[in-house]
Short mmCIF file of N, CA and C in Angstrom, two decimals:
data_model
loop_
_atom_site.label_atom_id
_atom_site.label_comp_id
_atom_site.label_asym_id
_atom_site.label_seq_id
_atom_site.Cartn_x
_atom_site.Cartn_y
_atom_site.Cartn_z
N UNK A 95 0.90 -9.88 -22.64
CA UNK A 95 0.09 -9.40 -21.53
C UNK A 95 0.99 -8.91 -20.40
N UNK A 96 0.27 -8.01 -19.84
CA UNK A 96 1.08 -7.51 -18.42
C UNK A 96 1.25 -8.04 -17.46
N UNK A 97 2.06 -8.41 -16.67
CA UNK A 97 2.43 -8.82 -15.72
C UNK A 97 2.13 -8.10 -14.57
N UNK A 98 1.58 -8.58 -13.00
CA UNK A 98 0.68 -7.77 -12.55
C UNK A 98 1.98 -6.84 -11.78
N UNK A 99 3.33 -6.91 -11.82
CA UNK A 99 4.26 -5.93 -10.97
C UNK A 99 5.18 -5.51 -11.57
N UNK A 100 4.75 -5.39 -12.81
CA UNK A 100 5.03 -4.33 -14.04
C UNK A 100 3.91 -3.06 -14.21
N UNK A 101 2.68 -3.91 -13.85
CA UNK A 101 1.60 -2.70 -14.19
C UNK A 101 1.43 -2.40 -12.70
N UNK A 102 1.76 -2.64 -11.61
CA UNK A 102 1.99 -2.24 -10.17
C UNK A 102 2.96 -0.70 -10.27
N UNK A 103 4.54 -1.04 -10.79
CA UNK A 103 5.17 -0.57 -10.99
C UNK A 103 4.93 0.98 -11.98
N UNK A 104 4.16 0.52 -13.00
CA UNK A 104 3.93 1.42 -13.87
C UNK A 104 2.61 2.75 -13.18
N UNK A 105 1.98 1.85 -12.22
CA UNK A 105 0.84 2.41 -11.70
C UNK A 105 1.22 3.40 -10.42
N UNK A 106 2.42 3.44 -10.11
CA UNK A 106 2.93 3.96 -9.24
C UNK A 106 3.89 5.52 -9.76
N UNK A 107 4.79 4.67 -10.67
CA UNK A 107 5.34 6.05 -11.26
C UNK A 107 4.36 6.62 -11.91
N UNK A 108 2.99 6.44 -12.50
CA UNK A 108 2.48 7.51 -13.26
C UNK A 108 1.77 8.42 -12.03
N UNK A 109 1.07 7.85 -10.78
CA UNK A 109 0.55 8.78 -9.87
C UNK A 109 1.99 9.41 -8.87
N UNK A 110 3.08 8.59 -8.77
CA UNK A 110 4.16 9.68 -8.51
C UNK A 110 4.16 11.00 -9.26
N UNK A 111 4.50 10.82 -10.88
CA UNK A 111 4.62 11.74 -11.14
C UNK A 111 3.32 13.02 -11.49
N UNK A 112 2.28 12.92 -11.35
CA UNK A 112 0.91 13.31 -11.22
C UNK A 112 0.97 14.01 -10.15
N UNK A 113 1.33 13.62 -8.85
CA UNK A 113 1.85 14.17 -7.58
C UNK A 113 2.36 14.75 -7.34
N UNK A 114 3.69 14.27 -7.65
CA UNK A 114 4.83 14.83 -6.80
C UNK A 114 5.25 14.12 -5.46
N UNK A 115 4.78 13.00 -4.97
CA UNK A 115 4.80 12.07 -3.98
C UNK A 115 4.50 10.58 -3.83
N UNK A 116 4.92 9.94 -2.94
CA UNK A 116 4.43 8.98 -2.99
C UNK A 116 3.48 8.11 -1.55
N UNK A 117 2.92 9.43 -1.10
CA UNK A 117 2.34 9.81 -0.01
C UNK A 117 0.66 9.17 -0.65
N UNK A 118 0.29 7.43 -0.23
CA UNK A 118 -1.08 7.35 -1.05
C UNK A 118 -2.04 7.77 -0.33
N UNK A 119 -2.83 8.99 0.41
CA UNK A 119 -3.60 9.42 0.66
C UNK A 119 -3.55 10.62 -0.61
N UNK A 120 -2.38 11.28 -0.71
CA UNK A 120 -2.62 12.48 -2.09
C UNK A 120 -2.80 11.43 -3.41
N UNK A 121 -2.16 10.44 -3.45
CA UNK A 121 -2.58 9.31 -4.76
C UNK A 121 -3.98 9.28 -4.93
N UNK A 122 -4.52 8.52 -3.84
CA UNK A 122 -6.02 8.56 -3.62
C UNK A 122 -6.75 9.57 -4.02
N UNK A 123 -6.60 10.68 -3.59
CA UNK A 123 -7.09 12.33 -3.60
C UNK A 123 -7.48 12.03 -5.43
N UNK A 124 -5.83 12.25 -6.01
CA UNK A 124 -5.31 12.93 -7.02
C UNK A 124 -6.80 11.23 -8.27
N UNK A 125 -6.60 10.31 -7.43
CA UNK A 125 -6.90 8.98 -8.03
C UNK A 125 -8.92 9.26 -8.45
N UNK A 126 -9.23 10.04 -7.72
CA UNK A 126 -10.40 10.18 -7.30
C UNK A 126 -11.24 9.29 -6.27
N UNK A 127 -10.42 8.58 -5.51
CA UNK A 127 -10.47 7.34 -5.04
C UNK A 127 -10.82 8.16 -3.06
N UNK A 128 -12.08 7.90 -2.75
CA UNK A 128 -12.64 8.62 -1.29
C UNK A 128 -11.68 8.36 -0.54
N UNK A 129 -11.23 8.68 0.89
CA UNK A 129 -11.20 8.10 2.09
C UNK A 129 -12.20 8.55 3.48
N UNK A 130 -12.27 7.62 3.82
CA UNK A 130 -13.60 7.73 5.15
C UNK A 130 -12.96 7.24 6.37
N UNK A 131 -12.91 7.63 7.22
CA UNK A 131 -12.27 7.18 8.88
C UNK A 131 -13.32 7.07 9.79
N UNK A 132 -13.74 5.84 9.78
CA UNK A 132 -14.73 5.00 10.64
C UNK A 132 -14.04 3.94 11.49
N UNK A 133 -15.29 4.07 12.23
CA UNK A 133 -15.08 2.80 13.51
C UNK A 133 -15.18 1.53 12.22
N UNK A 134 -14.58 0.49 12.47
CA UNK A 134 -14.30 -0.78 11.72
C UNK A 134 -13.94 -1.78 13.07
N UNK A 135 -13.69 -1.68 14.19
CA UNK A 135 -13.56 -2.93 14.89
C UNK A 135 -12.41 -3.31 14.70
N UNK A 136 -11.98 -4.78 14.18
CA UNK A 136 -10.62 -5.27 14.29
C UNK A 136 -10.00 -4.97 13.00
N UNK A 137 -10.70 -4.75 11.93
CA UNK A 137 -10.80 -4.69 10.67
C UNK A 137 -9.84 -2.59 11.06
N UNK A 138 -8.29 -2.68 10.13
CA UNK A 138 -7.90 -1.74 10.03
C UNK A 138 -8.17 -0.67 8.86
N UNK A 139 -8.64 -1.41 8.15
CA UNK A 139 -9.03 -1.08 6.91
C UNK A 139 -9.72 -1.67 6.02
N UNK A 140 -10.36 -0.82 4.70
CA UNK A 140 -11.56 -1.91 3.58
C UNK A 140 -11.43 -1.07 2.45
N UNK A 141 -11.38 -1.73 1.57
CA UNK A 141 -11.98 -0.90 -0.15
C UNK A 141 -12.90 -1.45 -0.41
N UNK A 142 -13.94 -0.47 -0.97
CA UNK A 142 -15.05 -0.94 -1.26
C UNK A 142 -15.79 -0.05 -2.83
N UNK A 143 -15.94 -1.05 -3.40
CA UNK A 143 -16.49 -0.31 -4.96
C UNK A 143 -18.00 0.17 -4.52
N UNK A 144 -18.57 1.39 -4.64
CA UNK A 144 -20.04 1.16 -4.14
C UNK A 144 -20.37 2.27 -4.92
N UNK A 145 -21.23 1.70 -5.87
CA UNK A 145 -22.12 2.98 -6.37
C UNK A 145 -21.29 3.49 -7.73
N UNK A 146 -20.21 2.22 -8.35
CA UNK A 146 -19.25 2.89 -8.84
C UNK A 146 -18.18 4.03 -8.51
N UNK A 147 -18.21 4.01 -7.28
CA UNK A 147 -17.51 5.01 -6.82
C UNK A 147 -16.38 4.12 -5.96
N UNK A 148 -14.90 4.43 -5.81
CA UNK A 148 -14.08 3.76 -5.41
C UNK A 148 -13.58 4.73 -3.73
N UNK A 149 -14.01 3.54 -2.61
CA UNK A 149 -14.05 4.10 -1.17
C UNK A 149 -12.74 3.39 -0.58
N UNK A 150 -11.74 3.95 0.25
CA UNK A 150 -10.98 3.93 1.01
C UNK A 150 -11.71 3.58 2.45
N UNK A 151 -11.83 2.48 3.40
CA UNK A 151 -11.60 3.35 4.96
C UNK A 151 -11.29 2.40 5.70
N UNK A 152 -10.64 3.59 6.48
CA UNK A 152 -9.31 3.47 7.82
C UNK A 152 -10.33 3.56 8.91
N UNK A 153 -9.78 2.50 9.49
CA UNK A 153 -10.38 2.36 11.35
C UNK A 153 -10.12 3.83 11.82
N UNK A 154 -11.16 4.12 12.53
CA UNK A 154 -10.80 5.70 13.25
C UNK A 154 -9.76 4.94 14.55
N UNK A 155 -9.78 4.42 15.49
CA UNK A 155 -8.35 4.09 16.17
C UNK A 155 -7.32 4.39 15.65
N UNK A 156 -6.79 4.16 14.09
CA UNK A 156 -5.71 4.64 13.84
C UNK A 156 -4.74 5.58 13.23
N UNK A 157 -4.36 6.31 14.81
CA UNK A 157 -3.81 7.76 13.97
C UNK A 157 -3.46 8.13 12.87
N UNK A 158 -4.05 9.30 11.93
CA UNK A 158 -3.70 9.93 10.93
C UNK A 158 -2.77 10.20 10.38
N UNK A 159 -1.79 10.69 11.49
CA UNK A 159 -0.04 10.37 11.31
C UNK A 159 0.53 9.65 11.55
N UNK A 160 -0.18 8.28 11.55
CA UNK A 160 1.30 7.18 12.33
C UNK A 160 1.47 6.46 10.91
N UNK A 161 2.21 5.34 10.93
CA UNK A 161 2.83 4.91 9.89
C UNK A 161 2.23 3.60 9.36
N UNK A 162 1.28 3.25 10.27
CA UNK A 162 0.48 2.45 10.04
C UNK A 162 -0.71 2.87 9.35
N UNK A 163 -1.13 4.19 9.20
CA UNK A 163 -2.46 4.49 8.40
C UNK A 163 -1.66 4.89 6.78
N UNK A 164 -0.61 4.63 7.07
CA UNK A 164 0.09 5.26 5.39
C UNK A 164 0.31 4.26 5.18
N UNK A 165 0.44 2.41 5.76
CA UNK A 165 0.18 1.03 5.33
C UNK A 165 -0.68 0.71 4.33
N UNK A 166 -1.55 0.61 5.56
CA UNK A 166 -3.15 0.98 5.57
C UNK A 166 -3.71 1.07 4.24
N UNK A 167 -3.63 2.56 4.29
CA UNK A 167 -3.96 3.41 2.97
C UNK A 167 -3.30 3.11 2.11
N UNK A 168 -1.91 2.50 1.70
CA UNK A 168 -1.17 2.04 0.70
C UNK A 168 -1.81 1.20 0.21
N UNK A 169 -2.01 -0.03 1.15
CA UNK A 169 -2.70 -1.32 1.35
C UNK A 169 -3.55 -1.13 0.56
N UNK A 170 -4.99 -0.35 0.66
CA UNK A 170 -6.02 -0.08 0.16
C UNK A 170 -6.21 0.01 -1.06
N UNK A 171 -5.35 1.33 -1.30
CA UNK A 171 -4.97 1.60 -2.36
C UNK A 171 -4.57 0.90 -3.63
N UNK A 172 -3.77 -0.31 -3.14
CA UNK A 172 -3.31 -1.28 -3.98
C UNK A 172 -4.70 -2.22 -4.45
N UNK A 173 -5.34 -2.29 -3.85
CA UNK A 173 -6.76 -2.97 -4.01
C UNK A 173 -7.24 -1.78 -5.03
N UNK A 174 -7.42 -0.51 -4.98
CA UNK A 174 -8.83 -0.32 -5.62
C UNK A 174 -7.60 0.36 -7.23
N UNK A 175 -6.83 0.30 -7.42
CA UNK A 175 -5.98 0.76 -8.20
C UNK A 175 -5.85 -0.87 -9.01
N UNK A 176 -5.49 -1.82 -8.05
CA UNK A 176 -5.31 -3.07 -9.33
C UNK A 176 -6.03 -4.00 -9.24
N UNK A 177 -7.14 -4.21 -8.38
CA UNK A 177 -8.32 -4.68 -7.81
C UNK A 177 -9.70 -4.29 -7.76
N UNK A 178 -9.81 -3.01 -9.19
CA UNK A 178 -11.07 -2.43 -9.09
C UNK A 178 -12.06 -2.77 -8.17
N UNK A 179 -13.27 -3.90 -8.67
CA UNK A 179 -14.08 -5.02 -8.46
C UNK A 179 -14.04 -5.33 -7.42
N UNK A 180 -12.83 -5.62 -6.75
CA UNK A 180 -12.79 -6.87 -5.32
C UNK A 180 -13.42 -5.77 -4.11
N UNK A 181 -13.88 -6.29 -3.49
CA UNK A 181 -14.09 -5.65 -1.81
C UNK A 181 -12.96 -6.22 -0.98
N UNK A 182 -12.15 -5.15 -0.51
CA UNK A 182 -11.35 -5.94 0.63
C UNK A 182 -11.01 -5.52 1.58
N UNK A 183 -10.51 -6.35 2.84
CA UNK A 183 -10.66 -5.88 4.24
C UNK A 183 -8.90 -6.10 4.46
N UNK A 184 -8.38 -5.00 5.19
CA UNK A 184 -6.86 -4.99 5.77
C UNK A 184 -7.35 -5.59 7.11
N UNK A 185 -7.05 -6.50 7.64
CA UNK A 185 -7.09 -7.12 9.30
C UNK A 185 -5.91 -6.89 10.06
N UNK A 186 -5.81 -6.33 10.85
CA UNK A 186 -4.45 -5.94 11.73
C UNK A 186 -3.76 -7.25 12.07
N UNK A 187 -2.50 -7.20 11.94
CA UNK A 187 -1.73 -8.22 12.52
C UNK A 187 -2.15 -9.60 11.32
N UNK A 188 -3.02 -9.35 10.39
CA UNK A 188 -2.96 -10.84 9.69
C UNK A 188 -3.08 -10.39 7.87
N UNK A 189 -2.85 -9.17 7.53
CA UNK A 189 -3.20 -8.85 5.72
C UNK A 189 -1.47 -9.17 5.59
N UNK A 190 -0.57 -8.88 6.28
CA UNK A 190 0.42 -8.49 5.68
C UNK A 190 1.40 -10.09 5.43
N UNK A 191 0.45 -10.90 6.48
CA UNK A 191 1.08 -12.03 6.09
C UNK A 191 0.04 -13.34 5.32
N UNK A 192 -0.61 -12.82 4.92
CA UNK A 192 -2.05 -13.53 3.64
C UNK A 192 -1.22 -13.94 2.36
N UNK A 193 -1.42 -14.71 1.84
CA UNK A 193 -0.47 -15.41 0.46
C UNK A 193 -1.57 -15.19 -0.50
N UNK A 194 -3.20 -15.05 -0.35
CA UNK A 194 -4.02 -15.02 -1.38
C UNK A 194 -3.14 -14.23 -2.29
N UNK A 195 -3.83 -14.44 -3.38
CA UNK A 195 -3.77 -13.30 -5.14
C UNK A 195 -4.00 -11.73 -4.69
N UNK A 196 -4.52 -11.69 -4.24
CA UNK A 196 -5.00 -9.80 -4.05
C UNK A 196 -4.26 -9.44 -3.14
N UNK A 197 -4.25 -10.21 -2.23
CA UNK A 197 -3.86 -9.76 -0.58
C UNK A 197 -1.97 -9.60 -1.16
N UNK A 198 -2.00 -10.80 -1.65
CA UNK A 198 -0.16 -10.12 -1.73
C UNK A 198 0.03 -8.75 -2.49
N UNK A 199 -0.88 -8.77 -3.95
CA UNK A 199 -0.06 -7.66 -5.18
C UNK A 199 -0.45 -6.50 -4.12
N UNK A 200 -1.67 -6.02 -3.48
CA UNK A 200 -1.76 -5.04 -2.44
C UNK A 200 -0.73 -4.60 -1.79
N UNK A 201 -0.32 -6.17 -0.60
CA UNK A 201 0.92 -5.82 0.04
C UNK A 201 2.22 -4.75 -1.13
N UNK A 202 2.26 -5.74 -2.12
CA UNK A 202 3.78 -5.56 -3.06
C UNK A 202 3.32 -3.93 -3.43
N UNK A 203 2.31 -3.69 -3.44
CA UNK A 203 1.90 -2.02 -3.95
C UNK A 203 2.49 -1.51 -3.04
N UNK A 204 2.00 -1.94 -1.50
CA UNK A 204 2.40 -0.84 -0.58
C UNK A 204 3.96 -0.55 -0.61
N UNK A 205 3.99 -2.10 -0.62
CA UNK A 205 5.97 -1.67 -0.38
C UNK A 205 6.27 -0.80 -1.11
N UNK A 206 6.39 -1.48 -2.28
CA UNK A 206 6.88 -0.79 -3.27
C UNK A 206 6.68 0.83 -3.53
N UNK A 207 5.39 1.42 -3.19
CA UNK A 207 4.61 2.85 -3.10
C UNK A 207 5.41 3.63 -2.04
N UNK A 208 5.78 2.98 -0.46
CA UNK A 208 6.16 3.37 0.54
C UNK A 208 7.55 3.20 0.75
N UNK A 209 8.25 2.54 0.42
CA UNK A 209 9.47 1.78 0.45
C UNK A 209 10.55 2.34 -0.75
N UNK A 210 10.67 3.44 -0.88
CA UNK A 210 11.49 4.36 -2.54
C UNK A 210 12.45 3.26 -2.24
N UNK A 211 13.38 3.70 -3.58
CA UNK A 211 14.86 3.28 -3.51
C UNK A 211 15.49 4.28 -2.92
N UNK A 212 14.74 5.73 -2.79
CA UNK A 212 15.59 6.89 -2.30
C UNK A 212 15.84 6.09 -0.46
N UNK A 213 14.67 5.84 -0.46
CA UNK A 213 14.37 5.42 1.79
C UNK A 213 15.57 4.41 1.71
N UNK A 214 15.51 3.71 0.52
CA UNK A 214 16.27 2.55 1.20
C UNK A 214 17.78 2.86 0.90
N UNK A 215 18.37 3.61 -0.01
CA UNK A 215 19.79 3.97 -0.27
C UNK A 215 20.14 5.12 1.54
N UNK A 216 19.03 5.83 2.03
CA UNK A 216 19.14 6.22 3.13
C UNK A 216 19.40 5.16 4.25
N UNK A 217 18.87 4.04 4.14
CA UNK A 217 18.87 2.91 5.63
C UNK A 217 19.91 1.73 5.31
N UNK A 218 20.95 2.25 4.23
CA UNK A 218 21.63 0.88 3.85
C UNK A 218 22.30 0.45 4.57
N UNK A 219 22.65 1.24 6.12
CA UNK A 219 23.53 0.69 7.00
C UNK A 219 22.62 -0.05 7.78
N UNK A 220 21.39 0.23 7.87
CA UNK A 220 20.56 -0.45 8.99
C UNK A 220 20.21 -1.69 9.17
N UNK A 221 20.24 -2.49 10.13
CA UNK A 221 19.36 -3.82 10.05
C UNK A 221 17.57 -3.66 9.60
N UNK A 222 17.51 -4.92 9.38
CA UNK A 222 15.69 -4.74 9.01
C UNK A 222 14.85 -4.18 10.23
N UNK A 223 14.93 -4.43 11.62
CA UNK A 223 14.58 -4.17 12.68
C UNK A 223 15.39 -2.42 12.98
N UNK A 224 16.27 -1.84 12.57
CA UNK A 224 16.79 -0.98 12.86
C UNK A 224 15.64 0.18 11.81
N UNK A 225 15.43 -0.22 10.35
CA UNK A 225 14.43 0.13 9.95
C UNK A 225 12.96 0.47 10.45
N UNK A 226 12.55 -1.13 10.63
CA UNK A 226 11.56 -0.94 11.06
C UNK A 226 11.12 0.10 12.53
N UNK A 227 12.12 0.19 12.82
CA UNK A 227 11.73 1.46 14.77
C UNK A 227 12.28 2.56 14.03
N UNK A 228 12.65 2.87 12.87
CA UNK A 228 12.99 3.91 12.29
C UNK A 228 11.91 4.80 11.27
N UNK A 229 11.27 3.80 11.20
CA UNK A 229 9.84 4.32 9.92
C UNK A 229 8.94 3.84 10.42
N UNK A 230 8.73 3.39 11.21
CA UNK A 230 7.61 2.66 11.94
C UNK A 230 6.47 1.30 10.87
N UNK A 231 6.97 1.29 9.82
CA UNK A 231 6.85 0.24 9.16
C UNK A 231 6.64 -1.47 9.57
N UNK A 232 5.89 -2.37 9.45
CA UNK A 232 6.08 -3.32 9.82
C UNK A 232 7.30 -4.28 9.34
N UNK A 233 7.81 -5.18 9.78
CA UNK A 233 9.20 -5.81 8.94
C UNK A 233 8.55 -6.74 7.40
N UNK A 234 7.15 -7.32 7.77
CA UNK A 234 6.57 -8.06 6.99
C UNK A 234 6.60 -7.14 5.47
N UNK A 235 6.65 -5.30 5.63
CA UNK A 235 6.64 -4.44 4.45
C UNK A 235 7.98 -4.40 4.01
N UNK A 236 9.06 -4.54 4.67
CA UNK A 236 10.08 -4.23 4.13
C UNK A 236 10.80 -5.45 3.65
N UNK A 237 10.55 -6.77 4.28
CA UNK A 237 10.63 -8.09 3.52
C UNK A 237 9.95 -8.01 1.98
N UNK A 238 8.83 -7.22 1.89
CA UNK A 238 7.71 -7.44 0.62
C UNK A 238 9.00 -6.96 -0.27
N UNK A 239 9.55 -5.72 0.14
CA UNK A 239 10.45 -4.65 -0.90
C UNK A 239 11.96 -5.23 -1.47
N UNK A 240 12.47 -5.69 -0.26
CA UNK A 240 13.53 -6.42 -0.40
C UNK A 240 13.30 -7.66 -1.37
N UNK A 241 12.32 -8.18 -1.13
CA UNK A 241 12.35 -9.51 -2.01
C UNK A 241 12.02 -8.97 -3.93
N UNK A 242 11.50 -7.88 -3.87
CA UNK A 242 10.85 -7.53 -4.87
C UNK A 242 12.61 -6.54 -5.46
N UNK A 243 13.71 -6.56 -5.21
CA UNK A 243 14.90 -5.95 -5.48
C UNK A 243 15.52 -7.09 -6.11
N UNK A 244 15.39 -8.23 -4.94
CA UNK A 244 16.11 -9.61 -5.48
C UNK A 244 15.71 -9.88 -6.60
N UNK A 245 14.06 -10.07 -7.18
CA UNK A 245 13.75 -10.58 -7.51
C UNK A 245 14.28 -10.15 -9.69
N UNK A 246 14.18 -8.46 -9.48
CA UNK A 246 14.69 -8.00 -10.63
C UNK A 246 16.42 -7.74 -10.63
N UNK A 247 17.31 -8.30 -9.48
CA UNK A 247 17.97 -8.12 -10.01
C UNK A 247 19.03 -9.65 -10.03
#
């Protein structure tokens, strides 16, 4: 049986290469997978299965280009890609540090989705904090990536 960050892994290079990116709003697109930008309150984000149809949405507060809606949307993403079924909510300031079953392989999607080996052979001089004001990334994402390097090698 598969291991869920093998088929993370595998689920990533096949919509990379489908793409051409690893930008998950074109994943989504390419995934058939909606996105909707609504008011949500504290709640930054949700996947939601409805109607058989697989929905993305981003708090309208948070800009389209910042680096937090390409979290976000990673985040999401990782839910409705290896989490069909589940409904789930991104909460600002508290998904990225959740230990549940879903809430982490999500996180480990994003990293891993957002976080290349190309970005990181670019930041190898940097501290984690030198990163993070550099990609605007949270540190809690780039801990996910780093640990997930250790872990295979």
């Amino acid at each position: 049986m598969e291991n869920i960050e093998h088929k993370m892994k595998r689920l990533i290079q096949y919509y990379k290469r489908i793409t051409g990116s690893s930008d998950p709003v074109k994943i989504a697109e390419s995934a058939g997978i909606r996105i909707a930008i609504v008011p949500l309150g504290e709640i930054a984000g949700n996947y939601i299965l409805l109607k058989r149809k697989r929905w993305i949405f981003i708090n309208d507060n948070i800009p389209s280009d910042s680096p937090l809606f390409k979290v976000v949307v990673a985040h999401e993403l990782g839910h409705a890609l290896l989490h069909r079924k589940e409904n789930c909510a991104f909460i600002k300031n508290k998904t990225l540090l959740l230990t549940s079953g879903i809430e982490r392989e999500a996180n480990l999607f994003a990293a891993y989705l957002l976080i290349t080996d190309d970005i990181l052979l670019d930041y190898t001089d940097f501290t984690k904090e030198q990163f993070c004001n550099s990609t605007g990334y949270p540190i809690e994402l780039i801990d996910l990536r780093l640990n997930l390097i250790k872990k295979t090698t």
